[in-house]
Short mmCIF file of C-alpha atoms in Angstrom, two decimals:
data_model
loop_
_atom_site.label_atom_id
_atom_site.label_comp_id
_atom_site.label_asym_id
_atom_site.label_seq_id
_atom_site.Cartn_x
_atom_site.Cartn_y
_atom_site.Cartn_z
CA MET A 192 64.75 89.89 -16.51
CA LYS A 193 63.88 92.05 -19.65
CA ALA A 194 60.42 92.13 -20.44
CA ARG A 195 61.55 90.20 -23.89
CA GLN A 196 62.81 87.93 -21.98
CA LYS A 197 59.89 87.14 -19.76
CA ARG A 198 57.37 86.72 -22.60
CA ILE A 199 59.48 84.08 -24.64
CA LEU A 200 59.37 82.47 -21.26
CA PHE A 201 56.11 83.05 -21.00
CA VAL A 202 55.25 81.92 -24.50
CA VAL A 203 57.72 78.29 -23.78
CA ALA A 204 55.03 77.63 -20.46
CA ALA A 205 51.61 77.91 -22.24
CA VAL A 206 53.17 75.76 -25.24
CA ILE A 207 54.44 73.59 -23.10
CA GLY A 208 51.63 73.31 -20.82
CA VAL A 209 48.91 73.10 -23.77
CA SER A 210 50.88 70.16 -25.59
CA LEU A 211 51.25 68.89 -21.98
CA ALA A 212 47.52 68.73 -21.53
CA ALA A 213 46.37 67.51 -25.00
CA GLY A 214 49.14 64.49 -24.55
CA MET A 215 47.67 63.84 -21.78
CA ALA A 216 44.12 63.84 -23.08
CA ILE A 217 45.11 61.76 -25.66
CA SER A 218 46.22 59.27 -23.54
CA ALA A 219 43.54 59.29 -20.73
CA LEU A 220 40.67 58.87 -23.87
CA ARG A 221 42.48 56.01 -24.77
CA GLY A 222 43.00 54.80 -21.05
CA ASN A 223 39.52 55.62 -20.48
CA ILE A 224 39.20 52.18 -22.49
CA SER A 225 41.65 49.73 -20.51
CA TYR A 226 42.34 51.88 -17.14
CA PHE A 227 41.09 48.35 -15.98
CA PHE A 228 40.42 44.85 -17.36
CA SER A 229 37.37 43.23 -15.83
CA PRO A 230 38.58 39.04 -15.41
CA SER A 231 36.30 38.25 -18.35
CA GLN A 232 38.62 40.60 -20.53
CA VAL A 233 41.74 38.82 -18.71
CA MET A 234 40.64 35.27 -19.54
CA ALA A 235 39.98 36.05 -23.39
CA ASN A 236 43.37 37.50 -23.39
CA GLU A 237 42.86 40.67 -23.87
CA HIS A 238 44.98 42.22 -21.71
CA PRO A 239 48.87 43.11 -22.56
CA SER A 240 51.07 39.90 -22.14
CA ASP A 241 54.52 41.17 -21.24
CA ALA A 242 52.71 44.49 -19.62
CA VAL A 243 51.46 45.76 -16.36
CA PHE A 244 47.74 46.25 -16.38
CA ARG A 245 44.96 46.95 -13.54
CA VAL A 246 42.31 44.05 -13.25
CA GLY A 247 39.27 45.82 -12.08
CA GLY A 248 36.78 43.20 -10.05
CA LEU A 249 34.99 42.12 -6.88
CA VAL A 250 36.93 40.08 -4.65
CA VAL A 251 34.83 36.41 -3.97
CA LYS A 252 34.18 35.95 -0.66
CA ASP A 253 36.21 33.72 1.66
CA SER A 254 38.65 33.43 -1.45
CA LEU A 255 41.53 35.90 1.18
CA GLN A 256 44.07 33.70 1.71
CA ARG A 257 47.53 34.26 4.15
CA GLN A 258 50.15 32.27 2.70
CA PRO A 259 52.08 30.70 4.56
CA ASP A 260 55.57 32.62 4.33
CA GLY A 261 53.65 34.91 6.41
CA LEU A 262 53.46 38.18 3.64
CA THR A 263 52.07 36.82 0.48
CA LEU A 264 48.40 37.07 -0.17
CA THR A 265 45.91 35.77 -2.23
CA PHE A 266 42.19 36.52 -3.39
CA ASP A 267 39.64 35.84 -5.99
CA VAL A 268 38.85 38.55 -8.20
CA THR A 269 35.32 37.91 -10.55
CA ASP A 270 33.01 39.95 -12.28
CA ASN A 271 30.35 37.24 -11.61
CA ALA A 272 31.33 35.46 -15.05
CA ALA A 273 35.11 34.71 -14.90
CA THR A 274 37.41 34.76 -11.96
CA VAL A 275 41.23 35.80 -11.51
CA PRO A 276 43.49 35.01 -8.98
CA VAL A 277 46.11 36.81 -7.50
CA SER A 278 49.03 37.16 -5.52
CA TYR A 279 49.66 40.58 -3.23
CA THR A 280 52.72 40.93 -1.13
CA GLY A 281 52.17 43.91 0.82
CA ILE A 282 49.73 45.48 2.93
CA LEU A 283 46.21 45.54 1.96
CA PRO A 284 44.10 49.39 2.11
CA ASP A 285 41.78 50.33 4.65
CA LEU A 286 38.49 49.76 2.67
CA PHE A 287 39.28 46.17 1.11
CA SER A 288 36.90 43.39 1.42
CA GLU A 289 35.84 40.53 0.40
CA GLY A 290 32.44 41.22 -1.92
CA GLN A 291 33.83 44.53 -2.60
CA GLY A 292 36.07 46.26 -5.39
CA VAL A 293 39.29 46.67 -5.94
CA VAL A 294 41.23 46.89 -8.38
CA ALA A 295 45.03 45.40 -8.77
CA LYS A 296 48.53 46.82 -10.51
CA GLY A 297 50.45 44.19 -11.64
CA ARG A 298 51.51 41.14 -14.43
CA MET A 299 49.85 38.18 -15.44
CA GLY A 300 52.22 35.38 -13.89
CA PRO A 301 53.02 32.23 -16.58
CA ASP A 302 50.57 30.25 -13.85
CA GLY A 303 47.77 32.47 -14.79
CA VAL A 304 48.19 34.27 -11.42
CA PHE A 305 48.28 37.99 -11.33
CA MET A 306 51.03 39.00 -8.94
CA ALA A 307 49.38 42.77 -7.96
CA GLU A 308 52.41 45.30 -7.38
CA GLU A 309 49.20 47.58 -5.87
CA VAL A 310 45.92 46.42 -4.64
CA LEU A 311 43.36 49.78 -3.84
CA ALA A 312 39.84 49.15 -3.09
CA LYS A 313 37.48 50.71 -4.98
CA HIS A 314 34.47 52.04 -2.41
CA ASP A 315 30.74 51.74 -3.45
CA GLU A 316 28.42 54.97 -3.62
CA SER A 317 26.28 54.75 -0.62
CA TYR A 318 27.77 57.18 2.12
CA MET A 319 25.39 56.24 5.49
CA PRO A 320 26.00 56.71 9.06
CA PRO A 321 26.10 52.95 10.61
CA GLU A 322 23.10 53.55 11.72
CA VAL A 323 21.29 54.12 8.75
CA ALA A 324 22.58 51.23 6.74
CA ASP A 325 22.17 48.78 9.00
CA SER A 326 18.45 49.41 8.99
CA LEU A 327 18.73 49.58 5.12
CA GLN A 328 20.09 46.42 5.23
CA GLN A 329 17.53 45.18 7.51
CA SER A 330 14.11 46.78 5.40
CA HIS A 331 16.34 44.29 2.51
CA VAL A 332 16.67 41.09 4.27
CA ASP A 333 12.91 41.49 5.33
CA GLY A 334 11.71 42.26 2.07
CA VAL A 335 13.76 39.46 0.66
CA VAL A 336 12.04 37.30 3.58
CA GLU A 337 8.51 38.77 3.02
CA MET A 338 9.05 38.33 -1.09
CA VAL A 339 10.65 34.02 0.00
CA THR A 340 7.73 33.35 2.47
CA GLN A 341 4.74 34.65 0.51
CA MET B 55 9.33 96.40 -18.68
CA SER B 56 12.42 96.51 -20.29
CA ILE B 57 15.87 96.24 -18.76
CA ASN B 58 18.55 98.03 -20.94
CA TRP B 59 20.94 95.26 -19.90
CA PHE B 60 23.72 96.10 -21.87
CA LYS B 61 23.62 99.13 -19.30
CA PHE B 62 25.21 97.01 -17.27
CA ALA B 63 27.55 95.48 -19.25
CA SER B 64 30.18 98.69 -19.40
CA PRO B 65 32.57 98.22 -16.97
CA ALA B 66 32.33 101.55 -15.47
CA ALA B 67 28.25 100.77 -14.98
CA PHE B 68 29.44 97.04 -13.42
CA TYR B 69 32.74 98.72 -11.05
CA PRO B 70 30.04 100.28 -8.50
CA ILE B 71 28.05 97.32 -8.42
CA ALA B 72 30.29 94.63 -8.10
CA GLY B 73 32.22 96.39 -5.35
CA ARG B 74 28.10 96.85 -3.55
CA MET B 75 27.78 93.09 -4.14
CA ILE B 76 31.21 91.51 -2.43
CA PRO B 77 30.44 92.16 1.35
CA TRP B 78 27.05 90.80 0.52
CA PHE B 79 28.48 87.82 -1.07
CA ALA B 80 31.79 87.55 1.46
CA GLY B 81 29.54 87.38 4.11
CA ILE B 82 26.73 84.09 2.76
CA ALA B 83 30.47 82.24 2.34
CA ILE B 84 31.65 82.66 5.48
CA VAL B 85 28.21 81.46 6.99
CA LEU B 86 27.31 78.86 4.43
CA VAL B 87 30.75 77.41 5.17
CA LEU B 88 31.67 77.85 8.84
CA GLY B 89 27.88 76.39 9.22
CA SER B 90 28.17 73.98 7.03
CA LEU B 91 31.01 72.76 8.43
CA LEU B 92 30.20 72.32 12.13
CA TRP B 93 27.04 70.43 10.86
CA GLY B 94 29.20 68.30 9.23
CA PHE B 95 31.44 67.43 11.58
CA PHE B 96 29.66 67.54 14.66
CA GLY B 97 26.29 66.73 13.39
CA THR B 98 26.63 64.06 11.36
CA ALA B 99 28.52 60.16 12.39
CA ALA B 100 31.98 59.97 12.61
CA GLN B 101 32.01 57.33 10.71
CA LEU B 102 29.81 55.50 8.02
CA GLY B 103 28.36 52.18 7.65
CA GLY B 104 27.08 49.15 5.48
CA SER B 105 28.98 48.35 2.11
CA ASN B 106 30.83 51.92 2.59
CA PRO B 107 32.52 51.79 5.67
CA GLN B 108 34.56 54.59 5.62
CA LYS B 109 36.30 56.35 8.43
CA GLU B 110 36.99 59.61 9.68
CA TYR B 111 38.35 60.46 6.10
CA TYR B 112 35.27 60.44 4.85
CA ARG B 113 34.35 63.98 6.61
CA ILE B 114 37.12 65.10 3.15
CA ILE B 115 33.72 64.86 1.28
CA TYR B 116 32.79 68.20 2.18
CA ILE B 117 35.43 70.60 0.74
CA HIS B 118 36.63 67.28 -1.67
CA VAL B 119 33.11 67.81 -4.04
CA ALA B 120 32.59 71.24 -3.33
CA GLY B 121 35.93 71.61 -4.80
CA ALA B 122 35.35 69.78 -7.91
CA TRP B 123 32.71 70.70 -8.79
CA MET B 124 33.42 74.69 -8.32
CA SER B 125 36.23 74.00 -10.68
CA MET B 126 34.56 72.68 -13.79
CA TRP B 127 31.51 75.41 -12.83
CA LEU B 128 33.96 78.06 -12.80
CA TYR B 129 35.79 77.05 -16.24
CA LEU B 130 32.51 76.86 -17.74
CA VAL B 131 31.55 80.84 -16.58
CA LEU B 132 35.15 81.37 -18.06
CA ALA B 133 34.33 79.70 -21.35
CA GLY B 134 30.92 80.97 -21.11
CA TRP B 135 32.56 84.86 -20.53
CA SER B 136 35.14 84.54 -23.35
CA ALA B 137 32.75 82.89 -26.09
CA ILE B 138 30.26 86.27 -25.20
CA GLY B 139 33.37 88.60 -25.78
CA LEU B 140 34.42 87.02 -29.09
CA VAL B 141 31.34 87.04 -29.79
CA PHE B 142 29.81 90.53 -29.34
CA ASN B 143 32.98 91.97 -28.12
CA THR B 144 32.24 93.24 -25.07
CA ARG B 145 34.89 94.76 -23.00
CA LEU B 146 33.84 93.58 -19.68
CA SER B 147 32.84 90.43 -20.45
CA PHE B 148 36.60 89.48 -21.34
CA MET B 149 37.82 91.24 -17.97
CA MET B 150 34.84 88.85 -16.60
CA ALA B 151 36.98 85.60 -18.31
CA LYS B 152 40.57 86.64 -16.91
CA ALA B 153 38.85 87.79 -13.46
CA VAL B 154 37.72 84.48 -12.96
CA ALA B 155 40.60 82.29 -14.21
CA PRO B 156 43.06 82.43 -10.49
CA THR B 157 39.93 81.56 -8.77
CA GLY B 158 39.46 78.51 -10.66
CA ALA B 159 42.62 77.21 -10.62
CA ILE B 160 42.82 77.48 -7.33
CA PHE B 161 39.53 75.46 -6.42
CA THR B 162 40.73 72.74 -8.98
CA VAL B 163 44.05 72.41 -6.60
CA ILE B 164 41.72 71.99 -3.59
CA ALA B 165 39.67 69.45 -5.72
CA LEU B 166 43.25 67.12 -6.51
CA TRP B 167 45.31 68.19 -3.01
CA THR B 168 41.38 66.74 -0.63
CA GLY B 169 41.24 63.91 -3.32
CA ALA B 170 44.65 62.90 -2.79
CA PHE B 171 44.41 63.18 0.88
CA TRP B 172 41.22 61.38 0.82
CA GLY B 173 42.48 58.53 -1.89
CA ARG B 174 45.48 57.75 0.74
CA PRO B 175 43.84 55.99 3.00
CA SER B 176 40.42 54.98 1.39
CA TRP B 177 41.50 53.52 -1.66
CA GLY B 178 44.98 53.06 -1.07
CA THR B 179 47.07 55.87 -2.75
CA TYR B 180 47.35 59.28 -2.92
CA TRP B 181 47.12 59.20 -7.24
CA ASP B 182 46.35 57.05 -9.96
CA TRP B 183 45.83 57.88 -13.37
CA ASP B 184 42.67 57.37 -13.03
CA PRO B 185 40.58 58.66 -16.08
CA ARG B 186 38.69 61.36 -14.04
CA LEU B 187 41.73 62.36 -11.87
CA THR B 188 43.90 62.72 -15.08
CA SER B 189 41.31 64.65 -16.53
CA GLU B 190 40.98 66.96 -13.44
CA LEU B 191 45.09 67.53 -13.74
CA ILE B 192 44.25 68.57 -17.48
CA LEU B 193 41.33 70.64 -16.13
CA PHE B 194 44.56 72.44 -14.40
CA PHE B 195 46.97 73.39 -17.22
CA LEU B 196 43.64 75.13 -19.04
CA TYR B 197 43.64 77.29 -16.32
CA ILE B 198 47.18 77.96 -15.97
CA GLY B 199 47.75 78.28 -19.71
CA TYR B 200 45.35 80.61 -20.06
CA ILE B 201 46.48 82.64 -17.74
CA ALA B 202 50.03 82.17 -19.18
CA LEU B 203 48.82 82.48 -22.69
CA HIS B 204 47.01 86.06 -21.64
CA SER B 205 49.76 87.67 -19.45
CA ALA B 206 52.22 86.41 -22.63
CA ILE B 207 50.72 89.01 -24.81
CA ASP B 208 51.25 92.47 -24.20
CA ASP B 209 48.60 93.89 -26.18
CA THR B 210 45.43 93.42 -24.02
CA ARG B 211 42.89 92.92 -26.93
CA ARG B 212 44.65 89.76 -28.90
CA ALA B 213 45.38 88.59 -25.29
CA ASP B 214 41.88 88.76 -24.83
CA ARG B 215 40.75 86.80 -27.76
CA ALA B 216 44.19 84.11 -27.47
CA ALA B 217 43.62 83.42 -24.34
CA ALA B 218 38.99 83.10 -24.74
CA LEU B 219 40.17 81.19 -28.15
CA LEU B 220 42.54 78.40 -25.41
CA ALA B 221 39.28 78.55 -22.76
CA MET B 222 37.27 77.87 -25.91
CA VAL B 223 38.96 74.42 -27.23
CA GLY B 224 39.59 73.41 -23.57
CA LEU B 225 36.12 72.53 -22.76
CA VAL B 226 36.38 69.77 -24.56
CA MET B 227 37.34 69.11 -21.87
CA LEU B 228 34.35 69.13 -19.24
CA PRO B 229 32.08 66.04 -20.72
CA VAL B 230 35.38 63.86 -20.10
CA ILE B 231 35.30 65.05 -16.89
CA TYR B 232 32.09 64.40 -16.46
CA TRP B 233 32.01 60.68 -18.91
CA SER B 234 34.89 59.63 -16.90
CA ILE B 235 32.23 58.90 -14.34
CA ASN B 236 28.56 58.95 -15.88
CA CYS B 237 28.91 56.99 -18.66
CA PRO B 238 25.85 54.71 -19.63
CA ASP B 239 28.01 51.12 -20.03
CA PRO B 240 29.74 50.57 -16.15
CA THR B 241 32.27 48.58 -18.12
CA GLN B 242 33.13 51.64 -20.24
CA CYS B 243 34.28 54.24 -17.76
CA ALA B 244 36.10 51.82 -15.15
CA ALA B 245 37.75 53.98 -12.60
CA LEU B 246 38.52 54.76 -9.11
CA HIS B 247 35.65 57.08 -8.42
CA GLN B 248 32.55 55.83 -8.09
CA ARG B 249 29.69 57.22 -9.57
CA SER B 250 27.11 58.25 -6.95
CA ASP B 251 23.75 59.89 -6.65
CA PRO B 252 21.99 62.30 -4.29
CA GLY B 253 20.43 59.03 -3.42
CA SER B 254 23.11 56.58 -2.03
CA ILE B 255 24.49 59.87 0.42
CA HIS B 256 22.37 60.63 3.74
CA ALA B 257 20.78 63.70 4.25
CA SER B 258 23.24 64.41 7.13
CA ILE B 259 26.10 64.76 4.90
CA LEU B 260 24.61 65.73 1.63
CA TRP B 261 23.41 68.55 2.79
CA PRO B 262 26.32 69.79 4.78
CA MET B 263 28.56 68.95 1.08
CA LEU B 264 25.84 71.80 -0.90
CA GLY B 265 26.38 73.65 1.65
CA VAL B 266 29.62 74.12 1.53
CA THR B 267 29.41 74.28 -2.35
CA LEU B 268 27.06 77.22 -2.17
CA GLY B 269 29.34 78.35 0.03
CA PHE B 270 32.69 78.43 -2.22
CA TRP B 271 30.09 79.24 -4.78
CA SER B 272 29.78 82.76 -3.21
CA TYR B 273 33.28 82.87 -2.06
CA ALA B 274 33.88 83.02 -5.75
CA PHE B 275 31.77 85.47 -6.50
CA ALA B 276 33.80 87.92 -4.04
CA ALA B 277 36.73 86.83 -4.84
CA THR B 278 36.34 87.69 -8.68
CA PHE B 279 34.66 90.61 -8.69
CA VAL B 280 37.66 92.10 -6.34
CA ARG B 281 39.44 91.01 -9.21
CA LEU B 282 37.28 92.48 -11.26
CA ARG B 283 37.36 95.72 -10.13
CA GLY B 284 41.34 96.02 -10.52
CA ILE B 285 41.45 95.05 -13.85
CA ILE B 286 38.70 97.33 -14.60
CA LEU B 287 40.69 100.10 -12.91
CA LEU B 288 43.80 99.29 -14.87
CA ARG B 289 42.21 99.05 -18.34
CA GLU B 290 40.20 102.58 -17.41
CA ALA B 291 42.82 104.50 -16.04
CA ASP B 292 42.65 106.45 -19.06
CA SER B 293 38.86 107.01 -18.73
CA ALA B 294 37.19 110.43 -17.24
CA TRP B 295 35.32 108.21 -15.02
CA VAL B 296 37.78 106.80 -13.53
CA ARG B 297 39.26 110.39 -13.23
CA GLU B 298 36.21 111.77 -11.48
CA LEU B 299 36.37 108.38 -8.97
CA LEU B 300 39.94 108.71 -7.73
CA GLN B 301 40.11 112.62 -7.83
CA GLY B 302 38.07 112.67 -4.72
CA ASP B 303 39.27 109.82 -1.62
CA SER B 304 40.10 106.84 -1.60
CA GLY B 305 38.02 105.16 -4.64
CA ARG B 306 35.44 103.79 -2.70
CA MET C 259 38.36 68.40 21.80
CA LYS C 260 41.19 66.43 21.57
CA GLU C 261 39.05 63.36 20.11
CA PHE C 262 38.40 66.32 17.44
CA LEU C 263 41.44 66.80 16.91
CA HIS C 264 42.35 63.57 16.55
CA GLN C 265 39.73 62.77 13.66
CA GLY C 266 40.43 59.14 15.01
CA GLY C 267 43.75 58.81 13.99
CA TYR C 268 42.97 60.03 10.85
CA ALA C 269 44.25 63.80 11.65
CA PHE C 270 46.75 64.01 9.01
CA PHE C 271 44.55 63.05 5.84
CA VAL C 272 41.85 65.18 7.44
CA TRP C 273 43.27 68.46 8.42
CA GLY C 274 45.67 68.00 5.68
CA ALA C 275 42.70 68.53 3.32
CA TYR C 276 41.13 70.76 5.43
CA GLY C 277 44.51 73.01 6.52
CA VAL C 278 45.47 73.13 2.35
CA THR C 279 41.82 74.16 1.18
CA PHE C 280 41.51 76.88 3.04
CA GLY C 281 45.41 78.06 3.22
CA LEU C 282 44.47 78.20 -0.10
CA LEU C 283 41.82 80.45 0.58
CA ALA C 284 43.11 82.31 2.43
CA ALA C 285 46.07 83.37 0.66
CA GLU C 286 43.83 84.25 -2.45
CA VAL C 287 42.04 86.56 -0.06
CA VAL C 288 45.32 88.49 1.21
CA ALA C 289 46.54 88.45 -2.50
CA LEU C 290 43.50 89.60 -3.40
CA MET C 291 43.73 92.44 -0.89
CA VAL C 292 47.25 93.47 -1.24
CA ASN C 293 46.88 93.45 -4.89
CA GLN C 294 43.77 96.18 -4.80
CA ARG C 295 45.93 98.41 -2.59
CA THR C 296 48.61 98.75 -5.20
CA ILE C 297 46.05 98.96 -8.81
CA LEU C 298 44.47 101.69 -6.30
CA ALA C 299 47.54 103.43 -5.18
CA ARG C 300 49.29 103.46 -8.47
CA VAL C 301 45.96 104.24 -10.51
CA GLY C 302 45.53 107.15 -8.20
CA ARG C 303 48.75 108.46 -8.68
CA TRP C 304 48.35 108.54 -12.73
CA VAL C 305 45.02 110.18 -11.78
CA ARG C 306 45.76 112.55 -9.37
CA GLY C 307 49.90 113.38 -10.35
CA PRO C 308 51.14 115.43 -13.05
CA THR C 309 49.45 113.99 -16.50
CA GLN C 310 52.65 112.58 -18.31
CA GLY C 311 50.76 110.96 -21.23
CA SER C 312 48.90 108.37 -21.03
CA ALA C 313 48.07 106.18 -17.78
CA LYS C 314 47.44 103.06 -19.42
CA THR C 315 50.35 102.90 -21.41
CA ALA C 316 52.04 102.89 -17.99
CA SER C 317 50.22 100.43 -16.54
CA ARG C 318 51.48 97.82 -19.47
CA GLY C 319 52.26 94.42 -17.71
CA ASN C 320 50.92 95.24 -14.42
CA GLU C 321 47.54 94.33 -14.21
#
């Protein structure tokens, strides 16, 4: 390859790289606002009506149910203001659990049930060894009990 | 007590200084990374508990966080030397910027790769267009853009200036990366990543993580200085001091 | 030892992440050493050899 060809190739690569970066920066900035919608936003119909979007929130305790077909799972996602029922067929991630954060990607069904194609678990910010986490939990419970009994 | 800092800003003066510092930085890097990882693997719980019960895969945190911090820090260094070069027209600054770019790109790849291998078992996916992941990918393209643009222009001075300009324009990505998680209103930074702080990370995990970060930082110094010495030699090949240096023996 | 390598069944993810990280860093170290040697040899040749014009012009594109 001649030096000039090499130079042109590099310039083309640089131009493609930078424009790709710029395009993605813009879409990321816009997507930042709508990476996922909260159940309240969904209930207020702020979500796209016929496109794939994400719902993010907490899985409602005791809402996870396996449907009679044995494959489909249903659970409710809440932001403590509104709740969206979600239906999903597939394997749930390891960290998925009731009371924990979740991000589901899919479409809104006509019956008001969110049909998820993908369910991702969103974990919280604490990184604690089990025994430390347990003792923290215990002291929290103790504190609450103390407050109630006083 | 006035030290003439500009004395060190000449490539001829900095070449031997960098050479003497490389073994120290390399040694500190090896000790810190190895020591921290031994602690992180053998001195901590195998699994996490409480509200974030991650299994053994949480151990990716040590290199993931360290790599991600380095990717951003080195970009700041790259843009900083570029800015100094553009403003003061100092040759060594541009050489520093050029020397740091490949190492920064490598740490960005490390952050993305380890993130994918951590995301799959924890979140349930290798990749998602979460704001943090997207902005980190753009950071990688910025590094690649800087390197490609620099090597595309034959005239060294023009290449330095053009690439420096790109590096400074790309600086807008750093606050975007930071804000993609750390915005004051949590509903506005909806992401897969969870903002965390040292207070919610147990000391037995936090210290190895900081240790690996310092080790990577020290490694980055060593790698950058080796590359810098090469760049200095090539660019100053015509000068008297390089002639003197290399006429003797191996040039050490 | 076996337990350590097993990582509770997450060996693929843990070692996949660590392997690539240190593989990349090792590759950078090797590339730097090779590059350093090449540059020293090349610049040394220009300096020691009969001066045919500028060494700098001969270095184009090899940084």
